[in-house]
């Protein structure tokens, strides 16, 4: 059953990526929505789940929060190092890349993190069906619905950093296949909860950095319009609705 549901997540991820690439003439709206979806996923889905699952604390701070901050810092340091390396080797002109000098490797790394998150989604889906049918249905609703946002964000992140459309599509298909692989893998083992919670905390920090430091500033750079802001708010509200329905 978990694998069948994961196939639905596969289709939803592709639908999200298809939507992202079809609205290139409204790029600021796409980025505004992507930023809102990412913020909603982090604050309303990933971080609460990580806090619940990751277990105890370290020196008075919950482990999930420590890893959340670590993820944010790792994303920031990685982007700065890649940008410096690109500059040292002669960065391409912003007009040629359409990415304002951003390092394409950052976009690929961010998309790879989305693939890792989707793999964890599939594993969580399989684990939920191991617990029971009711838990499995609740997790299935959340996974299938927000995988649309995952596909949307995976394609958007890859292209935002100047990667070719072919690479963005490859990362999109990898992201779509990841939940199926994750769900199928749970037929072979029972997943411990704490490592999954720790991973979700770290990944939440990475996503928050990308949303706050890259996606949203870019969305409002050339088009500081109310419509862009409303797309961001709508993205957060959409994830809130998904989380509420899943509960």
Tab-separated table of C-alpha atoms in Angstrom:
chain	number	residue	atom	x	y	z
A	1	UNK	CA	0.000	0.000	0.000
A	2	UNK	CA	2.826	2.398	0.853
A	3	UNK	CA	4.432	1.849	-2.547
A	4	UNK	CA	1.114	2.477	-4.328
A	5	UNK	CA	0.692	5.770	-2.449
A	6	UNK	CA	4.303	6.663	-3.274
A	7	UNK	CA	3.454	6.289	-6.965
A	8	UNK	CA	0.834	8.995	-6.424
A	9	UNK	CA	3.560	11.152	-4.871
A	10	UNK	CA	5.675	10.485	-7.984
A	11	UNK	CA	2.948	11.938	-10.215
A	12	UNK	CA	2.339	14.919	-7.904
A	13	UNK	CA	6.044	15.779	-7.899
A	14	UNK	CA	6.138	15.776	-11.691
A	15	UNK	CA	3.009	17.947	-11.743
A	16	UNK	CA	4.703	20.467	-9.461
A	17	UNK	CA	7.797	20.631	-11.658
A	18	UNK	CA	5.680	20.951	-14.804
A	19	UNK	CA	3.806	23.877	-13.245
A	20	UNK	CA	7.069	25.605	-12.298
A	21	UNK	CA	8.481	25.447	-15.829
A	22	UNK	CA	5.258	26.512	-17.549
A	23	UNK	CA	5.001	29.888	-15.828
A	24	UNK	CA	8.429	31.336	-16.659
A	25	UNK	CA	6.833	34.580	-17.847
A	26	UNK	CA	5.675	35.098	-14.261
A	27	UNK	CA	8.982	34.176	-12.657
A	28	UNK	CA	8.535	36.509	-9.689
A	29	UNK	CA	5.206	34.857	-8.857
A	30	UNK	CA	6.779	31.404	-9.148
A	31	UNK	CA	9.581	32.377	-6.778
A	32	UNK	CA	7.185	34.059	-4.362
A	33	UNK	CA	5.046	30.933	-4.223
A	34	UNK	CA	8.096	28.673	-3.917
A	35	UNK	CA	9.389	30.748	-0.991
A	36	UNK	CA	6.033	30.541	0.754
A	37	UNK	CA	5.791	26.784	0.198
A	38	UNK	CA	9.291	26.266	1.569
A	39	UNK	CA	8.636	28.467	4.600
A	40	UNK	CA	5.395	26.606	5.283
A	41	UNK	CA	7.005	23.181	4.917
A	42	UNK	CA	9.797	24.146	7.332
A	43	UNK	CA	7.769	25.899	10.029
A	44	UNK	CA	4.559	23.887	9.932
A	45	UNK	CA	5.679	20.411	8.867
A	46	UNK	CA	9.388	19.598	9.128
A	47	UNK	CA	10.349	21.350	12.358
A	48	UNK	CA	7.372	20.188	14.479
A	49	UNK	CA	7.907	16.622	13.253
A	50	UNK	CA	11.641	16.848	13.963
A	51	UNK	CA	10.997	18.194	17.480
A	52	UNK	CA	8.641	15.320	18.189
A	53	UNK	CA	10.825	12.562	16.770
A	54	UNK	CA	14.441	13.568	17.422
A	55	UNK	CA	14.409	12.808	21.138
A	56	UNK	CA	16.436	14.536	23.848
A	57	UNK	CA	18.574	17.632	23.950
A	58	UNK	CA	22.234	18.600	23.972
A	59	UNK	CA	23.421	21.074	26.611
A	60	UNK	CA	19.903	22.327	27.258
A	61	UNK	CA	18.820	22.654	23.618
A	62	UNK	CA	16.629	20.133	21.740
A	63	UNK	CA	18.661	18.131	19.255
A	64	UNK	CA	16.268	18.981	16.412
A	65	UNK	CA	16.782	22.727	16.970
A	66	UNK	CA	20.568	22.365	17.102
A	67	UNK	CA	20.518	20.519	13.796
A	68	UNK	CA	18.083	23.070	12.385
A	69	UNK	CA	20.587	25.855	13.086
A	70	UNK	CA	23.419	23.657	11.818
A	71	UNK	CA	21.559	23.087	8.553
A	72	UNK	CA	21.055	26.843	8.094
A	73	UNK	CA	24.756	27.523	8.731
A	74	UNK	CA	25.945	24.691	6.485
A	75	UNK	CA	23.804	26.008	3.621
A	76	UNK	CA	25.142	29.531	4.148
A	77	UNK	CA	28.791	28.442	4.365
A	78	UNK	CA	28.460	26.113	1.365
A	79	UNK	CA	26.947	28.844	-0.789
A	80	UNK	CA	29.611	31.358	0.191
A	81	UNK	CA	32.424	28.886	-0.496
A	82	UNK	CA	30.976	27.971	-3.875
A	83	UNK	CA	30.500	31.625	-4.764
A	84	UNK	CA	34.101	32.442	-3.822
A	85	UNK	CA	35.377	29.465	-5.803
A	86	UNK	CA	33.323	30.473	-8.828
A	87	UNK	CA	34.600	34.044	-8.596
A	88	UNK	CA	38.204	32.880	-8.328
A	89	UNK	CA	37.825	30.812	-11.504
A	90	UNK	CA	36.065	33.550	-13.432
A	91	UNK	CA	32.314	33.599	-12.892
A	92	UNK	CA	30.167	33.847	-16.032
A	93	UNK	CA	28.402	37.094	-16.729
A	94	UNK	CA	25.014	37.427	-15.010
A	95	UNK	CA	23.338	38.312	-18.284
A	96	UNK	CA	24.529	35.030	-19.772
A	97	UNK	CA	23.471	32.826	-16.856
A	98	UNK	CA	20.288	34.592	-15.831
A	99	UNK	CA	21.294	33.787	-12.257
A	100	UNK	CA	23.146	36.956	-11.224
A	101	UNK	CA	26.469	35.191	-10.648
A	102	UNK	CA	25.098	32.434	-8.422
A	103	UNK	CA	27.049	29.182	-8.371
A	104	UNK	CA	25.104	26.472	-10.248
A	105	UNK	CA	26.488	23.878	-7.824
A	106	UNK	CA	24.452	25.499	-5.044
A	107	UNK	CA	21.252	24.904	-6.964
A	108	UNK	CA	22.179	21.285	-7.639
A	109	UNK	CA	23.068	20.750	-3.982
A	110	UNK	CA	19.758	22.260	-2.898
A	111	UNK	CA	17.862	20.071	-5.360
A	112	UNK	CA	19.800	17.031	-4.121
A	113	UNK	CA	18.694	17.907	-0.590
A	114	UNK	CA	15.100	17.997	-1.858
A	115	UNK	CA	15.640	14.516	-3.315
A	116	UNK	CA	16.947	13.364	0.070
A	117	UNK	CA	13.892	14.845	1.738
A	118	UNK	CA	11.588	13.034	-0.705
A	119	UNK	CA	13.432	9.794	0.024
A	120	UNK	CA	12.783	10.405	3.718
A	121	UNK	CA	9.123	11.080	2.863
A	122	UNK	CA	8.875	7.661	1.262
A	123	UNK	CA	10.561	6.007	4.237
A	124	UNK	CA	8.235	7.844	6.630
A	125	UNK	CA	5.282	6.718	4.530
A	126	UNK	CA	6.344	3.094	4.712
A	127	UNK	CA	7.020	3.378	8.448
A	128	UNK	CA	3.579	4.907	9.020
A	129	UNK	CA	1.900	1.937	7.331
A	130	UNK	CA	3.994	-0.311	9.573
A	131	UNK	CA	2.394	1.403	12.586
A	132	UNK	CA	-1.164	1.065	11.261
A	133	UNK	CA	-3.620	1.912	8.514
A	134	UNK	CA	-4.902	5.123	10.126
A	135	UNK	CA	-1.418	6.542	10.577
A	136	UNK	CA	-0.529	5.484	7.049
A	137	UNK	CA	-3.501	7.319	5.522
A	138	UNK	CA	-2.686	10.523	7.435
A	139	UNK	CA	0.951	10.492	6.360
A	140	UNK	CA	-0.049	9.557	2.809
A	141	UNK	CA	-2.260	12.653	2.540
A	142	UNK	CA	0.556	14.905	3.714
A	143	UNK	CA	3.209	13.295	1.512
A	144	UNK	CA	1.201	13.175	-1.714
A	145	UNK	CA	-0.090	16.723	-1.343
A	146	UNK	CA	3.139	18.437	-0.398
A	147	UNK	CA	5.144	16.527	-3.005
A	148	UNK	CA	3.568	18.936	-5.480
A	149	UNK	CA	5.443	21.662	-3.608
A	150	UNK	CA	8.605	19.519	-3.594
A	151	UNK	CA	8.535	19.146	-7.368
A	152	UNK	CA	7.793	22.831	-7.805
A	153	UNK	CA	10.680	23.813	-5.534
A	154	UNK	CA	13.168	21.282	-6.953
A	155	UNK	CA	12.768	22.573	-10.492
A	156	UNK	CA	12.712	26.230	-9.375
A	157	UNK	CA	15.844	25.924	-7.211
A	158	UNK	CA	17.849	24.180	-9.932
A	159	UNK	CA	16.947	26.757	-12.580
A	160	UNK	CA	17.300	29.753	-10.238
A	161	UNK	CA	21.023	29.105	-9.901
A	162	UNK	CA	21.607	29.050	-13.658
A	163	UNK	CA	21.531	25.313	-14.348
A	164	UNK	CA	20.328	24.082	-17.732
A	165	UNK	CA	16.750	22.908	-18.158
A	166	UNK	CA	17.989	19.354	-18.768
A	167	UNK	CA	19.651	19.234	-15.338
A	168	UNK	CA	16.544	20.668	-13.713
A	169	UNK	CA	14.420	17.948	-15.313
A	170	UNK	CA	16.856	15.235	-14.200
A	171	UNK	CA	16.680	16.491	-10.614
A	172	UNK	CA	12.884	16.668	-10.887
A	173	UNK	CA	12.649	13.033	-12.002
A	174	UNK	CA	15.059	11.998	-9.229
A	175	UNK	CA	12.878	13.832	-6.719
A	176	UNK	CA	9.766	12.142	-8.103
A	177	UNK	CA	11.315	8.662	-7.912
A	178	UNK	CA	12.744	9.115	-4.405
A	179	UNK	CA	9.474	8.517	-2.432
A	180	UNK	CA	8.873	5.291	-4.351
A	181	UNK	CA	12.381	4.065	-3.539
A	182	UNK	CA	12.002	5.106	0.105
A	183	UNK	CA	8.626	3.420	0.533
A	184	UNK	CA	9.843	0.232	-1.146
A	185	UNK	CA	12.902	0.118	1.121
A	186	UNK	CA	10.706	-0.141	4.239
A	187	UNK	CA	9.621	-3.565	3.073
A	188	UNK	CA	13.106	-4.659	4.157
A	189	UNK	CA	13.534	-2.950	7.573
A	190	UNK	CA	11.878	-1.088	10.439
A	191	UNK	CA	12.973	2.562	10.684
A	192	UNK	CA	14.159	4.051	14.017
A	193	UNK	CA	12.328	7.309	14.683
A	194	UNK	CA	15.115	9.439	16.185
A	195	UNK	CA	17.503	9.462	13.177
A	196	UNK	CA	14.636	10.510	10.911
A	197	UNK	CA	13.732	13.359	13.279
A	198	UNK	CA	17.348	14.531	13.395
A	199	UNK	CA	17.540	14.578	9.604
A	200	UNK	CA	14.306	16.554	9.304
A	201	UNK	CA	15.652	19.197	11.688
A	202	UNK	CA	18.856	19.622	9.670
A	203	UNK	CA	17.035	19.717	6.350
A	204	UNK	CA	14.585	22.287	7.713
A	205	UNK	CA	17.491	24.639	8.415
A	206	UNK	CA	18.804	24.231	4.861
A	207	UNK	CA	15.382	24.973	3.371
A	208	UNK	CA	14.839	28.025	5.566
A	209	UNK	CA	18.140	29.513	4.441
A	210	UNK	CA	17.280	29.010	0.785
A	211	UNK	CA	13.810	30.497	1.220
A	212	UNK	CA	14.828	33.516	3.304
A	213	UNK	CA	18.221	34.368	1.804
A	214	UNK	CA	17.739	33.428	-1.839
A	215	UNK	CA	14.235	32.668	-3.078
A	216	UNK	CA	12.215	35.488	-1.495
A	217	UNK	CA	14.760	38.301	-2.112
A	218	UNK	CA	14.984	37.227	-5.753
A	219	UNK	CA	11.187	37.156	-6.050
A	220	UNK	CA	10.904	40.785	-4.938
A	221	UNK	CA	14.063	42.096	-6.608
A	222	UNK	CA	12.548	43.217	-9.914
A	223	UNK	CA	8.853	42.867	-9.078
A	224	UNK	CA	8.104	44.154	-5.544
A	225	UNK	CA	4.406	43.668	-6.249
A	226	UNK	CA	1.507	42.820	-3.971
A	227	UNK	CA	0.755	39.799	-6.162
A	228	UNK	CA	4.186	38.329	-5.355
A	229	UNK	CA	3.616	38.841	-1.642
A	230	UNK	CA	0.204	37.225	-1.899
A	231	UNK	CA	1.743	34.198	-3.626
A	232	UNK	CA	4.160	33.833	-0.708
A	233	UNK	CA	1.369	34.075	1.867
A	234	UNK	CA	-0.716	31.686	-0.218
A	235	UNK	CA	2.109	29.155	-0.264
A	236	UNK	CA	2.345	29.194	3.533
A	237	UNK	CA	-1.440	28.956	3.862
A	238	UNK	CA	-1.520	26.013	1.446
A	239	UNK	CA	0.973	24.030	3.520
A	240	UNK	CA	-0.998	24.930	6.679
A	241	UNK	CA	-4.112	23.476	5.044
A	242	UNK	CA	-2.248	20.298	4.105
A	243	UNK	CA	-0.888	19.872	7.633
A	244	UNK	CA	-4.314	20.523	9.150
A	245	UNK	CA	-6.004	17.975	6.886
A	246	UNK	CA	-3.321	15.406	7.644
A	247	UNK	CA	-3.895	15.792	11.385
